[in-house]
Structures are given as structure tokens and as C-alpha cells.
């Protein structure tokens, strides 16, 4: 169907543009993060770097393995097909060149679009997907630290949160798989950090960064739409929020 084919091609383009815009605003968000880190206790940055290196080392040495078999193979197939053809589709039946039976995936395409870019750069192997998962899982600890720092204004508590996430056995276990877990938690943590950063320092750049983070998070997993409600909740003025909660 021509319409379905157009959607299969335009949808990942829209996601790629959203991701590119997010990366474009990332330096502004990083500047805010550096200012927050500079005002923290001495050596906070060193401790954070040590936690991130330890988290990455744990994931790289734990041994990669498929944990959610069918889902992982489905994600790999979608991302590989997207990298090779530019079309958001998955293989129902294949093996004969040019005669694969394709279907539109039921998953949103945020994870697959990013993974397809990684496949383009480093090759479409399972090892590439495993390493990407480990990288995202490690970076999640950074955003956990950032979100906790913005929310509680306590460097030690933020370091403790990042450390717990970095070494948590379940986080390490799924950081060595290639399902949606690492990508989902990365975008969840990034959304929380972005929302609280723009609340602390309102401005068009951090506002745009938070909006793009939420927009992409929703396209990684549909349950992430809950983040939109959370964003609306913390962004509401106290004079509106308190009476509303009291009435509820």
C-alpha cells in the first residue's frame, strides 16, 4: 500500500530529525550541568567519573547475553532493516533476497532509529547492539545523578543514586542484553534530568531540550507517556497545583 510505505519511510525520518535536534540542544544542557557540577562539593566530578567508569566496566565484563529472546531478535531485525533500506518494517518471513515478507512493527521506533544509526556507523552485528545497550545503561547513571542533583540539591545523595544504579545487579544484567530496557531507562532518566533542569533555570534552550527529550522518550516506549503527565505536574504553578491537589 502506497500510504503504508510512505509512513514506513517518513516516520523514521521524523524520529531522526527529532534525535538530531535533541543532540543540537545537548551542548546547552551540558553547559547547565557543568555549572551545577562546578558549584558542588570538591571532587564530586571525580567521584561521578569513577562511578561511570566502574558501571561501564561491570557491563563490559559481565558477559553479553539475550535476556528477552523474541523481543531482542525483533528489535535487531527492525533496526537492521531500517539501516539497510530506510524503511520502518520487520521481517515476518525471509531468507530469499527480494522476497522477504514485511510487516509494520507494533513497537514505536525511537530505539530502532537510534540503533539503525549505530549500525550504519559500526556495523549491524549483535555485538554492536550489546555494546550500545551497555553504553546507554552506563549513561543512565549520569542522568540519574543529574536528576537527583536537580531534584534534591544534594551532591552526596546524587552520587549515591548514581552508584546504586551503576552497580545494581538487575541494571547490569539488562545492560548486557539488547532489548528495550537500557534505552527506556536512559530516556526516562534523561527526561527527569531535563525537566528539573529547566525548572531550576528556565529558558528557551533548556525548555526545548526538555520538550525534545520527552518527545523522543515517548517514541521509545509508549508507557513513557506517563512522563508527559509528570512534566505537566512539576511545571504547574504552585497557585494552581496546590488547590487542584487539595480538591482531588
Tab-separated table of C-alpha atoms in Angstrom:
chain	number	residue	atom	x	y	z
A	1	UNK	CA	0.000	0.000	0.000
A	2	UNK	CA	1.499	3.377	-1.016
A	3	UNK	CA	0.262	5.113	2.129
A	4	UNK	CA	1.719	2.472	4.413
A	5	UNK	CA	5.007	2.587	2.520
A	6	UNK	CA	5.164	6.376	2.929
A	7	UNK	CA	4.582	6.081	6.671
A	8	UNK	CA	7.259	3.389	6.929
A	9	UNK	CA	9.754	5.775	5.331
A	10	UNK	CA	8.700	9.142	6.766
A	11	UNK	CA	8.237	8.017	10.375
A	12	UNK	CA	11.924	7.154	10.960
A	13	UNK	CA	12.930	10.373	9.178
A	14	UNK	CA	10.831	12.353	11.665
A	15	UNK	CA	12.434	10.431	14.530
A	16	UNK	CA	15.922	11.013	13.153
A	17	UNK	CA	15.233	14.751	12.873
A	18	UNK	CA	13.952	14.808	16.466
A	19	UNK	CA	17.061	12.991	17.653
A	20	UNK	CA	19.290	15.374	15.684
A	21	UNK	CA	17.512	18.370	17.221
A	22	UNK	CA	17.973	16.830	20.684
A	23	UNK	CA	21.693	16.454	20.033
A	24	UNK	CA	21.750	20.054	18.838
A	25	UNK	CA	20.418	21.310	22.182
A	26	UNK	CA	22.519	18.877	24.228
A	27	UNK	CA	25.524	21.273	24.492
A	28	UNK	CA	23.298	23.913	26.127
A	29	UNK	CA	22.043	21.340	28.618
A	30	UNK	CA	25.622	20.188	29.218
A	31	UNK	CA	26.638	23.789	29.996
A	32	UNK	CA	23.939	23.936	32.653
A	33	UNK	CA	25.116	20.592	34.054
A	34	UNK	CA	28.734	21.799	34.196
A	35	UNK	CA	27.665	24.893	36.122
A	36	UNK	CA	25.778	22.743	38.603
A	37	UNK	CA	28.782	20.458	38.963
A	38	UNK	CA	31.149	23.415	39.425
A	39	UNK	CA	29.066	24.647	42.363
A	40	UNK	CA	29.061	21.211	44.005
A	41	UNK	CA	31.455	19.942	46.665
A	42	UNK	CA	35.086	19.422	45.591
A	43	UNK	CA	35.847	16.163	43.785
A	44	UNK	CA	32.167	15.471	43.066
A	45	UNK	CA	33.018	15.284	39.363
A	46	UNK	CA	35.874	12.865	40.072
A	47	UNK	CA	33.603	10.587	42.072
A	48	UNK	CA	30.985	10.697	39.334
A	49	UNK	CA	33.565	9.810	36.681
A	50	UNK	CA	34.763	6.894	38.819
A	51	UNK	CA	31.195	5.621	39.203
A	52	UNK	CA	30.586	5.812	35.453
A	53	UNK	CA	33.839	4.002	34.641
A	54	UNK	CA	33.018	1.293	37.187
A	55	UNK	CA	29.492	0.936	35.792
A	56	UNK	CA	30.820	0.578	32.253
A	57	UNK	CA	33.473	-1.922	33.342
A	58	UNK	CA	30.837	-4.030	35.104
A	59	UNK	CA	28.701	-4.145	31.989
A	60	UNK	CA	31.557	-4.908	29.621
A	61	UNK	CA	32.882	-7.740	31.786
A	62	UNK	CA	29.542	-9.269	32.846
A	63	UNK	CA	29.115	-11.097	29.543
A	64	UNK	CA	26.576	-10.191	26.874
A	65	UNK	CA	23.554	-12.436	26.537
A	66	UNK	CA	19.995	-12.356	25.191
A	67	UNK	CA	17.561	-12.000	28.105
A	68	UNK	CA	14.246	-11.388	26.329
A	69	UNK	CA	14.773	-13.596	23.310
A	70	UNK	CA	11.953	-12.901	20.854
A	71	UNK	CA	11.795	-9.183	21.629
A	72	UNK	CA	15.542	-8.762	21.195
A	73	UNK	CA	15.620	-10.544	17.834
A	74	UNK	CA	12.639	-8.471	16.719
A	75	UNK	CA	14.386	-5.216	17.686
A	76	UNK	CA	17.566	-6.292	15.884
A	77	UNK	CA	15.600	-7.163	12.754
A	78	UNK	CA	13.755	-3.826	12.702
A	79	UNK	CA	16.938	-1.799	13.224
A	80	UNK	CA	18.867	-3.787	10.617
A	81	UNK	CA	16.096	-3.382	8.073
A	82	UNK	CA	15.889	0.340	8.812
A	83	UNK	CA	19.658	0.754	8.454
A	84	UNK	CA	19.695	-1.152	5.159
A	85	UNK	CA	16.574	0.245	3.467
A	86	UNK	CA	15.449	3.333	5.382
A	87	UNK	CA	12.083	1.645	5.941
A	88	UNK	CA	10.491	1.018	9.331
A	89	UNK	CA	9.437	-2.617	8.952
A	90	UNK	CA	10.122	-6.059	10.365
A	91	UNK	CA	10.508	-9.429	8.684
A	92	UNK	CA	7.631	-11.875	9.075
A	93	UNK	CA	9.278	-14.425	6.795
A	94	UNK	CA	12.561	-14.173	4.957
A	95	UNK	CA	15.646	-15.851	3.634
A	96	UNK	CA	15.183	-15.289	-0.095
A	97	UNK	CA	16.602	-11.991	-1.320
A	98	UNK	CA	13.898	-9.543	-2.505
A	99	UNK	CA	11.128	-11.886	-1.356
A	100	UNK	CA	11.029	-11.143	2.371
A	101	UNK	CA	7.536	-10.730	3.798
A	102	UNK	CA	7.498	-7.478	5.768
A	103	UNK	CA	5.113	-6.024	8.317
A	104	UNK	CA	4.834	-2.705	10.107
A	105	UNK	CA	6.169	-3.125	13.676
A	106	UNK	CA	3.877	-2.665	16.645
A	107	UNK	CA	6.732	-1.042	18.596
A	108	UNK	CA	7.363	2.701	18.454
A	109	UNK	CA	10.540	3.401	16.526
A	110	UNK	CA	12.706	5.571	18.776
A	111	UNK	CA	15.045	2.794	19.882
A	112	UNK	CA	15.292	1.293	16.411
A	113	UNK	CA	16.066	4.615	14.735
A	114	UNK	CA	18.976	5.326	17.083
A	115	UNK	CA	20.216	1.736	16.796
A	116	UNK	CA	19.987	1.912	12.996
A	117	UNK	CA	22.296	4.949	13.066
A	118	UNK	CA	24.737	2.997	15.243
A	119	UNK	CA	24.511	0.056	12.830
A	120	UNK	CA	25.317	2.399	9.940
A	121	UNK	CA	28.408	3.646	11.763
A	122	UNK	CA	29.751	0.450	13.330
A	123	UNK	CA	28.112	-2.468	11.539
A	124	UNK	CA	24.813	-4.278	12.077
A	125	UNK	CA	26.079	-7.039	14.365
A	126	UNK	CA	24.585	-8.293	17.616
A	127	UNK	CA	27.809	-7.237	19.365
A	128	UNK	CA	27.231	-3.647	18.243
A	129	UNK	CA	23.731	-3.763	19.762
A	130	UNK	CA	25.070	-5.259	23.000
A	131	UNK	CA	27.743	-2.554	23.292
A	132	UNK	CA	25.177	0.159	22.555
A	133	UNK	CA	22.969	-1.215	25.322
A	134	UNK	CA	25.891	-1.211	27.777
A	135	UNK	CA	26.739	2.372	26.789
A	136	UNK	CA	23.159	3.604	27.282
A	137	UNK	CA	22.869	1.766	30.592
A	138	UNK	CA	26.070	3.434	31.806
A	139	UNK	CA	24.968	6.888	30.657
A	140	UNK	CA	21.706	6.356	32.541
A	141	UNK	CA	23.734	6.585	35.764
A	142	UNK	CA	24.917	10.042	34.672
A	143	UNK	CA	21.354	11.230	34.106
A	144	UNK	CA	20.243	9.633	37.395
A	145	UNK	CA	22.923	11.715	39.137
A	146	UNK	CA	21.839	14.849	37.284
A	147	UNK	CA	18.136	14.329	38.022
A	148	UNK	CA	18.814	13.668	41.719
A	149	UNK	CA	21.083	16.716	41.954
A	150	UNK	CA	18.434	18.972	40.408
A	151	UNK	CA	15.646	17.481	42.495
A	152	UNK	CA	17.317	17.328	45.939
A	153	UNK	CA	20.294	19.710	45.569
A	154	UNK	CA	22.472	17.189	47.422
A	155	UNK	CA	25.686	16.016	45.753
A	156	UNK	CA	26.203	13.066	48.078
A	157	UNK	CA	22.680	11.823	47.590
A	158	UNK	CA	23.023	12.216	43.823
A	159	UNK	CA	26.305	10.270	43.850
A	160	UNK	CA	24.651	7.549	45.931
A	161	UNK	CA	21.789	7.323	43.424
A	162	UNK	CA	24.223	7.052	40.504
A	163	UNK	CA	26.294	4.446	42.354
A	164	UNK	CA	23.258	2.311	43.160
A	165	UNK	CA	22.134	2.402	39.545
A	166	UNK	CA	25.650	1.719	38.306
A	167	UNK	CA	26.176	-1.453	40.356
A	168	UNK	CA	22.609	-2.732	40.777
A	169	UNK	CA	22.740	-6.386	39.621
A	170	UNK	CA	19.456	-6.150	37.717
A	171	UNK	CA	20.634	-2.999	35.924
A	172	UNK	CA	23.911	-4.693	34.997
A	173	UNK	CA	22.050	-7.804	33.843
A	174	UNK	CA	19.810	-5.932	31.411
A	175	UNK	CA	22.594	-3.539	30.475
A	176	UNK	CA	24.229	-6.565	28.845
A	177	UNK	CA	21.144	-7.511	26.811
A	178	UNK	CA	19.809	-5.789	23.697
A	179	UNK	CA	16.128	-5.372	24.478
A	180	UNK	CA	14.412	-2.038	25.176
A	181	UNK	CA	15.409	-1.836	28.850
A	182	UNK	CA	18.596	0.214	28.501
A	183	UNK	CA	17.083	2.652	26.001
A	184	UNK	CA	13.898	3.054	28.048
A	185	UNK	CA	15.710	3.784	31.294
A	186	UNK	CA	18.169	6.103	29.564
A	187	UNK	CA	15.375	8.267	28.162
A	188	UNK	CA	13.424	8.113	31.436
A	189	UNK	CA	16.425	9.375	33.401
A	190	UNK	CA	17.230	11.968	30.728
A	191	UNK	CA	13.631	13.216	30.829
A	192	UNK	CA	13.667	13.628	34.609
A	193	UNK	CA	17.002	15.453	34.473
A	194	UNK	CA	15.837	17.723	31.651
A	195	UNK	CA	12.519	18.562	33.317
A	196	UNK	CA	14.107	19.514	36.625
A	197	UNK	CA	16.976	21.384	34.949
A	198	UNK	CA	14.565	23.643	33.061
A	199	UNK	CA	12.550	24.140	36.242
A	200	UNK	CA	15.674	25.321	38.065
A	201	UNK	CA	16.891	27.503	35.192
A	202	UNK	CA	14.001	28.403	32.864
A	203	UNK	CA	14.979	29.454	29.379
A	204	UNK	CA	14.219	28.655	25.749
A	205	UNK	CA	17.165	26.298	25.262
A	206	UNK	CA	16.514	24.132	28.310
A	207	UNK	CA	12.786	24.256	27.560
A	208	UNK	CA	13.465	22.970	24.043
A	209	UNK	CA	15.839	20.315	25.363
A	210	UNK	CA	13.228	19.068	27.833
A	211	UNK	CA	10.497	19.047	25.184
A	212	UNK	CA	12.641	17.101	22.715
A	213	UNK	CA	13.727	14.644	25.413
A	214	UNK	CA	10.111	13.921	26.303
A	215	UNK	CA	9.111	13.689	22.646
A	216	UNK	CA	11.759	11.088	21.930
A	217	UNK	CA	11.196	9.175	25.182
A	218	UNK	CA	7.555	8.627	24.214
A	219	UNK	CA	8.737	7.119	20.913
A	220	UNK	CA	10.953	4.594	22.692
A	221	UNK	CA	8.192	3.001	24.737
A	222	UNK	CA	4.501	4.021	24.902
A	223	UNK	CA	4.443	3.785	28.708
A	224	UNK	CA	6.774	6.774	28.724
A	225	UNK	CA	3.729	8.940	28.018
A	226	UNK	CA	3.416	8.996	31.815
A	227	UNK	CA	6.391	11.351	31.741
A	228	UNK	CA	4.209	13.938	29.995
A	229	UNK	CA	1.877	13.941	32.982
A	230	UNK	CA	4.815	14.237	35.354
A	231	UNK	CA	6.206	17.118	33.323
A	232	UNK	CA	2.870	18.925	33.441
A	233	UNK	CA	2.638	18.290	37.189
A	234	UNK	CA	6.012	19.780	38.094
A	235	UNK	CA	5.630	22.650	35.630
A	236	UNK	CA	2.284	23.815	37.001
A	237	UNK	CA	2.458	26.958	39.169
A	238	UNK	CA	2.023	26.284	42.881
A	239	UNK	CA	-1.035	28.564	42.983
A	240	UNK	CA	-2.719	26.213	40.508
A	241	UNK	CA	-1.273	22.903	41.673
A	242	UNK	CA	-1.978	23.128	45.410
A	243	UNK	CA	-5.730	23.876	45.081
A	244	UNK	CA	-6.017	21.177	42.413
A	245	UNK	CA	-4.383	18.569	44.644
A	246	UNK	CA	-6.460	19.678	47.608
A	247	UNK	CA	-9.618	19.305	45.540
A	248	UNK	CA	-8.575	15.839	44.388
